[in-house]
Short mmCIF file of C-alpha atoms in Angstrom, two decimals:
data_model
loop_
_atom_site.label_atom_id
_atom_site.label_comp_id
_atom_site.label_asym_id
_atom_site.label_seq_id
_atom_site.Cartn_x
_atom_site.Cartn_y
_atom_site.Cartn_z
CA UNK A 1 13.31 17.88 1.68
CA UNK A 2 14.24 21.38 0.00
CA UNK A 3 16.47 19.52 -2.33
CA UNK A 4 13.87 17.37 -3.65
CA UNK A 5 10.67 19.24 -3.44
CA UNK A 6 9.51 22.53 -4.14
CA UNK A 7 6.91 24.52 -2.45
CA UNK A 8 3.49 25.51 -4.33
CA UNK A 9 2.74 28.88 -3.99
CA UNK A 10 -0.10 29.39 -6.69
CA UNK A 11 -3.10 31.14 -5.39
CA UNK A 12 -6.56 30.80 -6.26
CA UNK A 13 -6.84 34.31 -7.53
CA UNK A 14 -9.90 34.01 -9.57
CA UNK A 15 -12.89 32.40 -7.70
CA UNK A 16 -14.78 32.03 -11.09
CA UNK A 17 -12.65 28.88 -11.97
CA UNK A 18 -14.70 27.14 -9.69
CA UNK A 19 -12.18 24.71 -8.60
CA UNK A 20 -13.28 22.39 -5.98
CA UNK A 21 -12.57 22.63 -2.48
CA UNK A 22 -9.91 19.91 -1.30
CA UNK A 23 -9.00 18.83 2.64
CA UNK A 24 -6.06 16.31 3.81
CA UNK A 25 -7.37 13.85 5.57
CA UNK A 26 -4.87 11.53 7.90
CA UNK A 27 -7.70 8.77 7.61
CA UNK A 28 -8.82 9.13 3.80
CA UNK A 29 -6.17 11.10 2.49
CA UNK A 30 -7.18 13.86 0.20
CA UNK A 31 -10.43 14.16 0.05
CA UNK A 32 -13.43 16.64 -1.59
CA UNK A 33 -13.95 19.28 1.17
CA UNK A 34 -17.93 18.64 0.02
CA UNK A 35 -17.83 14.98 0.51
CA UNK A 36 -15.83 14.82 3.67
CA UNK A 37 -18.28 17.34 5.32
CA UNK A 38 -21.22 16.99 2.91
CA UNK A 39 -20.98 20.55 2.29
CA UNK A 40 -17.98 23.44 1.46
CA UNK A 41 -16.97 24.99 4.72
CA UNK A 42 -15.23 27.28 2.36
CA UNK A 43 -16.76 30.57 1.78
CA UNK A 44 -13.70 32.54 -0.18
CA UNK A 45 -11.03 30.49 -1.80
CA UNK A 46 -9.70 33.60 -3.68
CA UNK A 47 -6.43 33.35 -1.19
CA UNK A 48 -6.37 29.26 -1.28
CA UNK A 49 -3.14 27.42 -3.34
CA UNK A 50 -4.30 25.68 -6.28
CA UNK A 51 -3.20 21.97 -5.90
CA UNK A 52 -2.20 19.43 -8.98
CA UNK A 53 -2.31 15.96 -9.23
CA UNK A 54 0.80 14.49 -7.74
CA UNK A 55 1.04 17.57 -5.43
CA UNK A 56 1.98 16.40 -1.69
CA UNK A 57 0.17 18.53 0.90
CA UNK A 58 1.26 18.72 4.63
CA UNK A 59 -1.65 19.61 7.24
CA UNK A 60 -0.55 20.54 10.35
CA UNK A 61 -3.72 19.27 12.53
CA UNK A 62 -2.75 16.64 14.37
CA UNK A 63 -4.59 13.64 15.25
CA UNK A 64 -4.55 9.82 17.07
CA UNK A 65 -3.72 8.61 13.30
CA UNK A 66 -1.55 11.52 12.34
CA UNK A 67 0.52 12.65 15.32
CA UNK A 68 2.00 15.43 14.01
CA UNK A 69 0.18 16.02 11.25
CA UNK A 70 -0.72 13.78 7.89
CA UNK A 71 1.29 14.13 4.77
CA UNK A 72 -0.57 12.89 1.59
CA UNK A 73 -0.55 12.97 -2.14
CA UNK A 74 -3.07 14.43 -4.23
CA UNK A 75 -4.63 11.45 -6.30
CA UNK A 76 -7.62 13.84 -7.29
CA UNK A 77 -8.12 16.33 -9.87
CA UNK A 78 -6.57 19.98 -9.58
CA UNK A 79 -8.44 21.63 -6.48
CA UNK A 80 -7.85 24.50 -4.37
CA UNK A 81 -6.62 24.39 -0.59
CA UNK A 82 -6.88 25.96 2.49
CA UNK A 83 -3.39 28.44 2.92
CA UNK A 84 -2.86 27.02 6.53
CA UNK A 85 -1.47 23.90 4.63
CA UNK A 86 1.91 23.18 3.49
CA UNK A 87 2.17 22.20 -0.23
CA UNK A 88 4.98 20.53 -2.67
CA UNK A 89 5.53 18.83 -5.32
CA UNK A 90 8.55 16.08 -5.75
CA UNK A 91 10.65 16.79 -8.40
CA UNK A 92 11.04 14.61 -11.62
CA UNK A 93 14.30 12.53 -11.21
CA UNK A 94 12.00 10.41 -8.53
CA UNK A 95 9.22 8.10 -7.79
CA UNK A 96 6.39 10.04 -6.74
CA UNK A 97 4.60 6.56 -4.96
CA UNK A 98 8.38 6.31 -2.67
CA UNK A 99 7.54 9.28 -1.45
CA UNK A 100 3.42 8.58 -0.43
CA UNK A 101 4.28 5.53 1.59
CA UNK A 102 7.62 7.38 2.80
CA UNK A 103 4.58 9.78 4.44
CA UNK A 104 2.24 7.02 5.63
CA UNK A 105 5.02 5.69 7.72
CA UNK A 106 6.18 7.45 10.59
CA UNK A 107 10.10 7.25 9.89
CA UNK A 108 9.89 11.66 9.45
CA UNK A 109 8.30 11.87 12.62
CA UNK A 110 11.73 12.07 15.34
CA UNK A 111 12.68 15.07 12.86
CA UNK A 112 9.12 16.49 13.67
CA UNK A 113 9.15 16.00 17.06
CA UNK A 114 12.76 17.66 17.75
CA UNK A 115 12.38 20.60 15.09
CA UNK A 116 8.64 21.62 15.52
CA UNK A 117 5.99 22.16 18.87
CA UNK A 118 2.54 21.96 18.90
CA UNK A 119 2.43 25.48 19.10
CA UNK A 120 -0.69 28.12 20.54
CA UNK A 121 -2.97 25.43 19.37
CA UNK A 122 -3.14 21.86 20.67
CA UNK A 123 -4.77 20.57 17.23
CA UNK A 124 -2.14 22.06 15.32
CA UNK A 125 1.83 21.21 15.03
CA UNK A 126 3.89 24.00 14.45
CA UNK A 127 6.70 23.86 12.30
CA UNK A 128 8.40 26.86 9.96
CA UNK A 129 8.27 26.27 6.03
CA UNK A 130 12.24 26.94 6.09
CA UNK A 131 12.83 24.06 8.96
CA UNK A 132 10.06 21.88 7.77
CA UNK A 133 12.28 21.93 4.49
CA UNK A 134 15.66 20.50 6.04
CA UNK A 135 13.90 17.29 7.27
CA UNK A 136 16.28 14.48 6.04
CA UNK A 137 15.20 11.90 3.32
CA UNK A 138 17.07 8.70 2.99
CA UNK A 139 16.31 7.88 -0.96
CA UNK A 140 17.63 4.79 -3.23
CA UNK A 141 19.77 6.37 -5.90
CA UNK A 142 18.59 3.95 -8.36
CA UNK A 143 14.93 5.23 -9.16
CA UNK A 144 14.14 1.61 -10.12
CA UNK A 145 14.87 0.49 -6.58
CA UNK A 146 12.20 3.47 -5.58
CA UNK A 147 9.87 2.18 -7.98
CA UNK A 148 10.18 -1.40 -6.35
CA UNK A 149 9.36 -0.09 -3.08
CA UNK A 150 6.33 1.93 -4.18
CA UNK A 151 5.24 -1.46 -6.02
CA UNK A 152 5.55 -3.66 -2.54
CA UNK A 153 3.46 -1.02 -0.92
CA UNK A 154 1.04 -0.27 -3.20
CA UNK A 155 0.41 -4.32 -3.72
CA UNK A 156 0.35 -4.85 -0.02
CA UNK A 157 -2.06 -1.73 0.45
CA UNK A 158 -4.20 -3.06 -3.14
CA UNK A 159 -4.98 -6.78 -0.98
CA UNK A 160 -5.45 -4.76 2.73
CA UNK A 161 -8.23 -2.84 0.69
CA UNK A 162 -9.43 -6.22 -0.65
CA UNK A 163 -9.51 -8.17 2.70
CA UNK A 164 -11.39 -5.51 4.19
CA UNK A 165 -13.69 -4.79 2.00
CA UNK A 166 -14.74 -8.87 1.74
CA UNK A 167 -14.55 -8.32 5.46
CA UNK A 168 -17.46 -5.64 4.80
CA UNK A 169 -19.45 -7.80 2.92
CA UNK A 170 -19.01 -11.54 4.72
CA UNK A 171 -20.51 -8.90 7.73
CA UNK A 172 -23.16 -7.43 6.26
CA UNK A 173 -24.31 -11.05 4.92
CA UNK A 174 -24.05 -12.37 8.55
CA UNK A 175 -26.44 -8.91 9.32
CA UNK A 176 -28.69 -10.13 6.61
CA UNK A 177 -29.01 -13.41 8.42
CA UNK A 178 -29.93 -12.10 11.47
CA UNK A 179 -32.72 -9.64 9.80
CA UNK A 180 -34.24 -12.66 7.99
CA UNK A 181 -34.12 -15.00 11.32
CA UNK A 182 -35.89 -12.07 13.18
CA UNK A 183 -38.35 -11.84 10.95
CA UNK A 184 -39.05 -15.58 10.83
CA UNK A 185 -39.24 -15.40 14.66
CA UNK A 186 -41.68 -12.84 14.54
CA UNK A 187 -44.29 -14.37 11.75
CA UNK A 188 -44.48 -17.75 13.41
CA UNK A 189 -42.57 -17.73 16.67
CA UNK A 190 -44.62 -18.19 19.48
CA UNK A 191 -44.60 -15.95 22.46
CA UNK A 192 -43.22 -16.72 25.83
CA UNK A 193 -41.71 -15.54 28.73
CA UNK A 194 -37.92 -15.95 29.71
CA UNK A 195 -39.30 -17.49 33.28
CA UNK A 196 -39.91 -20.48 30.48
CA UNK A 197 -36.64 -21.46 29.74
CA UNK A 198 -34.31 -19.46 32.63
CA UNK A 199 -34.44 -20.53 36.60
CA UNK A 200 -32.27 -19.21 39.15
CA UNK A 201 -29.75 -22.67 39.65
CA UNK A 202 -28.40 -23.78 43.54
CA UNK A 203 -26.65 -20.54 44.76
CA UNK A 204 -22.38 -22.17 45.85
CA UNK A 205 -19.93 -19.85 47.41
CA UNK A 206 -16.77 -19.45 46.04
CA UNK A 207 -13.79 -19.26 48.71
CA UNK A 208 -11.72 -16.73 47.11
CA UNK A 209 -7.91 -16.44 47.02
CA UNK A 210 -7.11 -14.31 44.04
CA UNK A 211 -8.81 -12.39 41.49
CA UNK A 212 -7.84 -15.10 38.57
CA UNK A 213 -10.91 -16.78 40.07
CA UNK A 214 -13.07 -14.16 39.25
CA UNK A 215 -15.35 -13.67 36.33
CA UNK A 216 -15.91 -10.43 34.34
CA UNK A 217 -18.62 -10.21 31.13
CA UNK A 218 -17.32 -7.32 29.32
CA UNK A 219 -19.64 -4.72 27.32
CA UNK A 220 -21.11 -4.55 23.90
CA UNK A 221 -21.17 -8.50 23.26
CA UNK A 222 -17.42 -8.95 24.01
CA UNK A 223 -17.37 -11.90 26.23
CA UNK A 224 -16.22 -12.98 29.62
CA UNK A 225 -12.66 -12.28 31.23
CA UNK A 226 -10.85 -14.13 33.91
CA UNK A 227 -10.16 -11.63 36.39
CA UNK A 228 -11.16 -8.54 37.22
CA UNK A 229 -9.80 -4.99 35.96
CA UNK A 230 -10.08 -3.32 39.66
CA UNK A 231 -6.76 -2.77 41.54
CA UNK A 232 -8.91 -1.53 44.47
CA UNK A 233 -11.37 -5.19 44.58
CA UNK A 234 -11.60 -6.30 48.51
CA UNK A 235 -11.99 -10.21 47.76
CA UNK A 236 -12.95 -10.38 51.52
CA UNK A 237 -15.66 -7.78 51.58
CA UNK A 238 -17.76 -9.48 49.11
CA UNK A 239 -19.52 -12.98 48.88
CA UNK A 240 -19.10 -14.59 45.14
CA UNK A 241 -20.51 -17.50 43.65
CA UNK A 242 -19.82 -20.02 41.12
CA UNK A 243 -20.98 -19.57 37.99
CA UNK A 244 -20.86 -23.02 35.30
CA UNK A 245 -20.48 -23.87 31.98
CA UNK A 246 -23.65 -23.52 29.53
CA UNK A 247 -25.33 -21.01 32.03
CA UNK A 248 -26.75 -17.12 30.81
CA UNK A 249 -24.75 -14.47 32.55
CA UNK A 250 -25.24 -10.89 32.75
CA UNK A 251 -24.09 -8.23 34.67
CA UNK A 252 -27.19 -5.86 36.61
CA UNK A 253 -26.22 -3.02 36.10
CA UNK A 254 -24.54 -2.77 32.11
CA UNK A 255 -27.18 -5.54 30.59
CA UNK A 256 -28.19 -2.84 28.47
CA UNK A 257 -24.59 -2.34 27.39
CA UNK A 258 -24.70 -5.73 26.49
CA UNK A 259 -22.82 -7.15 29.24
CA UNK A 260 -24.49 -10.49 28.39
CA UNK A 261 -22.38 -13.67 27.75
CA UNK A 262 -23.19 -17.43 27.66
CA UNK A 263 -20.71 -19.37 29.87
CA UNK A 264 -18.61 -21.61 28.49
CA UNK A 265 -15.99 -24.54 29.12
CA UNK A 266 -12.71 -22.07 29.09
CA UNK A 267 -14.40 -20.23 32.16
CA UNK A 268 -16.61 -23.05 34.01
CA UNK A 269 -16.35 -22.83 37.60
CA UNK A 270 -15.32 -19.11 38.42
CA UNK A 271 -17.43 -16.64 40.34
CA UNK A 272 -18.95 -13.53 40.02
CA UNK A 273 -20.94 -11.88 43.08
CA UNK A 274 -24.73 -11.42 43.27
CA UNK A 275 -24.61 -8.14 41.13
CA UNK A 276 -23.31 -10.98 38.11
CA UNK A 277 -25.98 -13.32 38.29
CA UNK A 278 -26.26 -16.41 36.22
CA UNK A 279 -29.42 -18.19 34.91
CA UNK A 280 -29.59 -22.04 34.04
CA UNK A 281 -31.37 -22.51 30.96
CA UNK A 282 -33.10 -25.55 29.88
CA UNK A 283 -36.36 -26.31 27.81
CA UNK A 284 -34.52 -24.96 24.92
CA UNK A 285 -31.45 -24.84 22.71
CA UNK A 286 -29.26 -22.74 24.76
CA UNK A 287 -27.03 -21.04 21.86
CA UNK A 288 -30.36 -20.46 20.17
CA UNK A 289 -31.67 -18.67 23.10
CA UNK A 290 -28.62 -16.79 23.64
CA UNK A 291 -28.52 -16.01 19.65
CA UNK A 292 -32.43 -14.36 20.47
CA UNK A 293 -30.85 -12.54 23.60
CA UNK A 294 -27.72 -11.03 22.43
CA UNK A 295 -29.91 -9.20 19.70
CA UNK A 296 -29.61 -5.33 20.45
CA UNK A 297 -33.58 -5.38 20.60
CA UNK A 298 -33.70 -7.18 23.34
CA UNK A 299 -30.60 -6.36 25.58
CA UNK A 300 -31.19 -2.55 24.85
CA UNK A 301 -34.74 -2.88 25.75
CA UNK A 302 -33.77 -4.04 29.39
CA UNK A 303 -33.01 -0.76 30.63
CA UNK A 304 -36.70 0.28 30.42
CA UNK A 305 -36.98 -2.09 33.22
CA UNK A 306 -33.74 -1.41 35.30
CA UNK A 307 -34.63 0.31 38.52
CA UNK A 308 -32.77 2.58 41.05
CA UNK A 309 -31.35 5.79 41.60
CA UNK A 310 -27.87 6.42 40.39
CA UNK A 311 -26.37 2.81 38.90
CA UNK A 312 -29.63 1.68 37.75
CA UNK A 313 -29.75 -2.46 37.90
CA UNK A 314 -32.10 -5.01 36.37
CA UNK A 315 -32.96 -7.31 38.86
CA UNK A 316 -33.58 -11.14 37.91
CA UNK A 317 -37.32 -11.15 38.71
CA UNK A 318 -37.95 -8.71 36.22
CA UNK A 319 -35.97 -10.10 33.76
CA UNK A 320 -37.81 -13.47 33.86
CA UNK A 321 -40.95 -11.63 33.26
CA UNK A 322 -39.70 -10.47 30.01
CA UNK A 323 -41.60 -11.88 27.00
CA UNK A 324 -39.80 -13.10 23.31
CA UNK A 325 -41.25 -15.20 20.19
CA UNK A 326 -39.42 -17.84 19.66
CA UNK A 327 -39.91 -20.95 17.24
CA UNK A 328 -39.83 -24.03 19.85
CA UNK A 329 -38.97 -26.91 16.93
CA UNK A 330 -35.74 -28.19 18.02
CA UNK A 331 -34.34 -28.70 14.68
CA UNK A 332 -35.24 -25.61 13.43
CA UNK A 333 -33.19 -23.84 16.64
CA UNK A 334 -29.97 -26.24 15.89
CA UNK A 335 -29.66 -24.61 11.71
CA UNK A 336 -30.11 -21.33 13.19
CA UNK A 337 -27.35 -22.15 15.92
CA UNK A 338 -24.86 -24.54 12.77
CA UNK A 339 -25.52 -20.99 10.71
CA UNK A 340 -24.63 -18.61 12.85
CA UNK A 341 -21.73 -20.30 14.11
CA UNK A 342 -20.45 -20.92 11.07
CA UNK A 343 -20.84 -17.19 9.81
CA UNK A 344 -18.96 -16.78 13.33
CA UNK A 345 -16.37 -18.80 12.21
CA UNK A 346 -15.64 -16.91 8.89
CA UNK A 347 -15.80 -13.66 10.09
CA UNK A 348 -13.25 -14.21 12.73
CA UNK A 349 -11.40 -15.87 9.97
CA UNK A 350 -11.30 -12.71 7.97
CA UNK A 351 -10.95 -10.49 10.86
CA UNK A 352 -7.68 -12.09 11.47
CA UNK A 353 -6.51 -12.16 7.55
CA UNK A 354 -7.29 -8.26 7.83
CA UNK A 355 -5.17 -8.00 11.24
CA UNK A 356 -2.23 -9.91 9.13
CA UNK A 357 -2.12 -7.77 6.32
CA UNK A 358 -2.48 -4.49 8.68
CA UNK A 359 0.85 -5.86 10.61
CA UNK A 360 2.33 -7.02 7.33
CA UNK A 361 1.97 -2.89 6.09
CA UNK A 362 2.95 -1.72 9.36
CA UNK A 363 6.56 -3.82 8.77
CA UNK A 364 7.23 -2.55 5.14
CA UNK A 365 6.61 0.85 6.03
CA UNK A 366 8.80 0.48 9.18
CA UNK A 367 11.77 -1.74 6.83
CA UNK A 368 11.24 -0.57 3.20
CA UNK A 369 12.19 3.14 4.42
CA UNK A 370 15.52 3.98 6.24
#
């Protein structure tokens, strides 16, 4: 590193020049101190290094993304930084956009972790200026080669930022949906209550052999499991029942966590025990009615009616008494059901593009860089 970089050492010796305050941050990069905290936490910046465009700056804080500490260029105009950061610039004979995604990988790190500690503080990695300065950097001698990596990267990283930001918007359209379907539901949806459209179905014991048999509805909307995620589950202490395809099930105690799911084929016949319960639903599009009831307004609201000391449950009885609008034409229900599913469908679609291009990155950076 001390052969190809040098180390900044300006200072910020005149506060009147009023440059602004910059942070390194592992998730954004560098960043306006004023934007990342909506305000300067900086009082005096008279003993702060002034930082160019191009300059790399090392901050020690470590984090989940940045393990021992993020390493990122300076894309912004010249700024002023805080002295408890490392800075550098790369010198001329090379390709300044090698070296950023050289830093966004994690090929430096083994030199970190054998040559530095995370010293007195655990947010901090500790690492001297003259050590942090022998790290070894494997660089194509030809700086075209360089410049072909930084071009891979920075093409791969260009689409990433495109994916997820259509990502952003095929979501927030799918939100929009869901505002203007409420709203419909409110201005002409008639009001019932659940006991309308749920019953309590024939109550069959499951004979129980091994957890694979066993249904979990996971939090926040997330769906049902096979299995359960207990080591210390006695399948012979508790009595479980089966639970069948089409059927609303929701778990007492974390319905307001949204641990609400709407059975279907992949998991028809598995059991959950009384504290699990499943309603049969009829009078009604099913999917519509679960589209209604997996809106945060209504499985948040449930906890206003959950009872008990400690683990607080919400008891079937009282959920049945629960009133919702809904629209009762049948065709209207099935185009809300074709639409959301469809909006389903694309999102997962893109969700998955995203994934590829995030494990597509993750390769280059672990490949393009010896």
């Amino acid at each position: 590193m001390g052969e190809i970089s040098e180390k900044i050492t300006q200072k910020n010796n005149n506060s009147c020049s009023q440059f602004p305050v910059l942070t390194n941050s592992a998730e954004y990069g560098i960043v306006y101190q004023k934007d990342f905290f909506d305000k300067n936490i900086a009082i005096n910046t008279d003993n702060y290094y002034v930082v160019h465009t191009e300059d790399f700056v090392y901050n020690p804080r470590i984090s989940k993304q940045a393990p021992y500490g993020p390493i990122r260029v300076n894309h912004l105009k010249t700024g002023v930084m805080s002295p408890l950061y490392y800075i550098f610039k790369i010198k001329d004979d090379f390709n300044i956009g090698f070296f950023e995604f050289l830093f966004i990988g994690n090929k430096w790190h083994k030199f970190m972790y054998q040559n530095g500690d995370s010293g007195a503080r655990s947010d901090r990695y500790a690492i001297k200026d003259k050590v942090f300065n022998k790290l070894p950097i494997y660089i194509p001698q030809k700086i075209e080669e360089q410049k072909l990596i930084f071009e891979i990267n920075h093409k791969i990283n260009s689409l990433l930022y495109l994916q997820q930001r259509k990502l952003e918007l095929i979501s927030a359209l799918e939100k929009g949906l869901g505002q203007i379907i409420k709203q419909q539901n409110n201005k002409y949806g008639i009001t019932f209550s659940l006991n309308n459209f749920l019953e309590i179905p024939p109550q069959i014991q499951a004979r129980i052999k091994n957890k694979n048999q066993l249904l979990t509805v996971k939090l926040n909307l997330q769906g049902l499991a096979r299995g359960v995620q207990r080591d210390t589950l006695s399948l012979g202490s508790t009595k479980y029942f089966i639970r069948h395809t089409g059927e609303l099930i929701f778990g007492k105690q974390n319905i307001f966590n949204g641990s609400i799911a709407l059975i279907t084929k992949e998991f028809d016949g598995l059991a959950t025990s009384n504290d699990v319960p499943s309603l049969k639903i009829s009078n009604i599009n099913p999917q519509f009615l679960f589209y209604l009831l997996k809106n945060p307004d209504f499985w948040k609201h449930t906890e206003l009616i959950a009872t008990g000391t400690g683990s607080k449950r919400v008891h079937i009885h009282d959920l049945l008494k629960l009133h919702i609008k809904i629209i009762p034409d049948a065709k209207y229900q099935a185009k809300i059901v074709s639409l959301s599913r469809n909006f389903e469908k694309i999102v997962l679609n893109q969700q998955i593009i995203v994934k590829e291009c995030e494990k597509t990155k993750q390769f280059l950076l672990q490949n393009l860089f010896i």
